[in-house]
């Protein structure tokens, strides 16, 4: 309970959840469990839009179609948009810091074996 009151980096606080229920209209949810709201007016007169993350607050966890809706690029929600093209991949959060992150050859996590130097490097010296 205390975590929900004081921590903002691991999901919405009680205040944000309460504000969303009282002042927002639930618009939809994406495949990652993030919930999208709209309510009130921003200073430019457009409707205010926001997301409540399921899990850590990380903007890379917002799929492109919802990103467009959040930033008023489109007023269509993903369920109102045409079906995705066959070549489009599903959205994926940023995997940095996880076990699924990209690790090039020579990375410590992959054994740390780097290719031998080719001898074409010459250190700079200020003569």
Coordinates of C-alpha atoms in Angstrom, one line a residue:
X1 CA 0.0 0.0 0.0
X2 CA 2.8 2.5 0.9
X3 CA 4.4 1.7 -2.4
X4 CA 1.3 2.8 -4.3
X5 CA 1.3 6.1 -2.3
X6 CA 4.9 7.1 -2.7
X7 CA 6.4 5.5 -5.8
X8 CA 5.8 6.8 -9.2
X9 CA 8.4 4.9 -11.2
X10 CA 6.7 1.5 -10.9
X11 CA 3.2 2.3 -12.0
X12 CA 0.7 4.9 -11.1
X13 CA 0.4 6.3 -7.6
X14 CA -3.0 6.3 -5.8
X15 CA -3.3 10.0 -6.7
X16 CA -2.9 9.4 -10.4
X17 CA -5.2 6.5 -10.3
X18 CA -7.9 8.4 -8.5
X19 CA -7.5 11.4 -10.8
X20 CA -7.9 9.2 -13.8
X21 CA -11.1 7.6 -12.5
X22 CA -12.6 10.9 -11.5
X23 CA -11.5 13.1 -14.4
X24 CA -10.8 10.8 -17.3
X25 CA -12.6 8.6 -19.7
X26 CA -11.0 5.2 -20.3
X27 CA -10.3 5.0 -24.0
X28 CA -8.6 1.7 -24.3
X29 CA -5.8 -0.7 -23.4
X30 CA -2.8 -2.0 -25.4
X31 CA -1.4 -5.5 -25.6
X32 CA 1.1 -4.7 -22.8
X33 CA -1.7 -3.8 -20.4
X34 CA -1.2 0.0 -20.5
X35 CA -4.5 1.9 -20.1
X36 CA -5.2 5.1 -22.0
X37 CA -7.3 8.0 -20.8
X38 CA -8.7 11.3 -22.1
X39 CA -10.3 14.1 -20.2
X40 CA -10.4 17.8 -19.7
X41 CA -8.7 20.3 -22.0
X42 CA -5.0 21.2 -22.4
X43 CA -3.9 24.8 -22.6
X44 CA -4.1 24.6 -26.4
X45 CA -7.8 23.6 -26.3
X46 CA -7.2 20.0 -27.3
X47 CA -8.3 17.1 -25.1
X48 CA -5.8 16.0 -22.5
X49 CA -4.6 12.4 -23.0
X50 CA -2.4 10.2 -20.8
X51 CA -1.4 6.6 -20.1
X52 CA -1.3 4.5 -16.9
X53 CA 1.5 2.0 -17.4
X54 CA 1.2 -1.6 -16.2
X55 CA 4.5 -2.0 -14.6
X56 CA 7.5 0.4 -14.8
X57 CA 6.9 3.8 -16.3
X58 CA 8.8 3.6 -19.5
X59 CA 7.7 5.5 -22.6
X60 CA 9.2 2.8 -24.9
X61 CA 6.4 0.6 -23.7
X62 CA 3.8 2.6 -25.6
X63 CA 3.1 1.1 -29.1
X64 CA 3.4 3.4 -32.1
X65 CA -0.4 3.5 -32.8
X66 CA -1.1 4.6 -29.2
X67 CA 1.8 7.1 -29.3
X68 CA 0.2 8.7 -32.3
X69 CA -3.1 9.0 -30.4
X70 CA -1.4 10.3 -27.2
X71 CA 0.3 13.1 -29.2
X72 CA -2.7 14.1 -31.3
X73 CA -1.2 12.8 -34.5
X74 CA -4.4 11.0 -35.0
X75 CA -7.8 11.0 -33.3
X76 CA -8.3 7.3 -34.2
X77 CA -7.6 4.7 -31.6
X78 CA -5.9 1.5 -32.7
X79 CA -9.1 -0.4 -32.9
X80 CA -10.5 2.2 -35.3
X81 CA -7.4 2.1 -37.6
X82 CA -7.0 -0.2 -40.6
X83 CA -5.4 -3.6 -39.9
X84 CA -1.5 -3.5 -39.7
X85 CA 0.5 -4.4 -42.8
X86 CA 2.0 -7.9 -43.1
X87 CA 5.5 -6.5 -42.8
X88 CA 4.8 -4.6 -39.5
X89 CA 6.2 -6.1 -36.3
X90 CA 4.3 -5.9 -33.0
X91 CA 5.6 -3.3 -30.6
X92 CA 8.3 -4.3 -28.1
X93 CA 9.5 -2.4 -25.1
X94 CA 13.1 -1.3 -24.7
X95 CA 15.0 -4.5 -23.7
X96 CA 18.1 -2.7 -22.4
X97 CA 19.0 -4.0 -19.0
X98 CA 17.1 -7.3 -19.4
X99 CA 18.3 -10.8 -20.3
X100 CA 16.8 -10.3 -23.8
X101 CA 18.9 -7.2 -24.6
X102 CA 21.2 -7.2 -27.6
X103 CA 24.8 -8.1 -26.8
X104 CA 27.4 -7.9 -29.5
X105 CA 30.3 -10.4 -29.8
X106 CA 32.9 -9.4 -27.3
X107 CA 30.4 -8.2 -24.7
X108 CA 31.2 -9.5 -21.1
X109 CA 27.8 -11.1 -21.0
X110 CA 28.7 -13.3 -24.0
X111 CA 32.1 -14.4 -22.7
X112 CA 34.0 -11.3 -23.3
X113 CA 36.2 -12.7 -26.1
X114 CA 37.1 -9.9 -28.5
X115 CA 38.7 -10.2 -31.8
X116 CA 42.5 -9.8 -31.8
X117 CA 43.9 -6.4 -32.8
X118 CA 44.9 -6.2 -36.4
X119 CA 47.9 -4.0 -35.9
X120 CA 46.5 -1.0 -37.8
X121 CA 46.0 1.1 -34.7
X122 CA 48.7 3.6 -33.8
X123 CA 48.3 5.5 -30.6
X124 CA 48.5 9.3 -30.8
X125 CA 51.3 11.1 -29.0
X126 CA 51.6 14.9 -28.7
X127 CA 55.3 15.0 -29.9

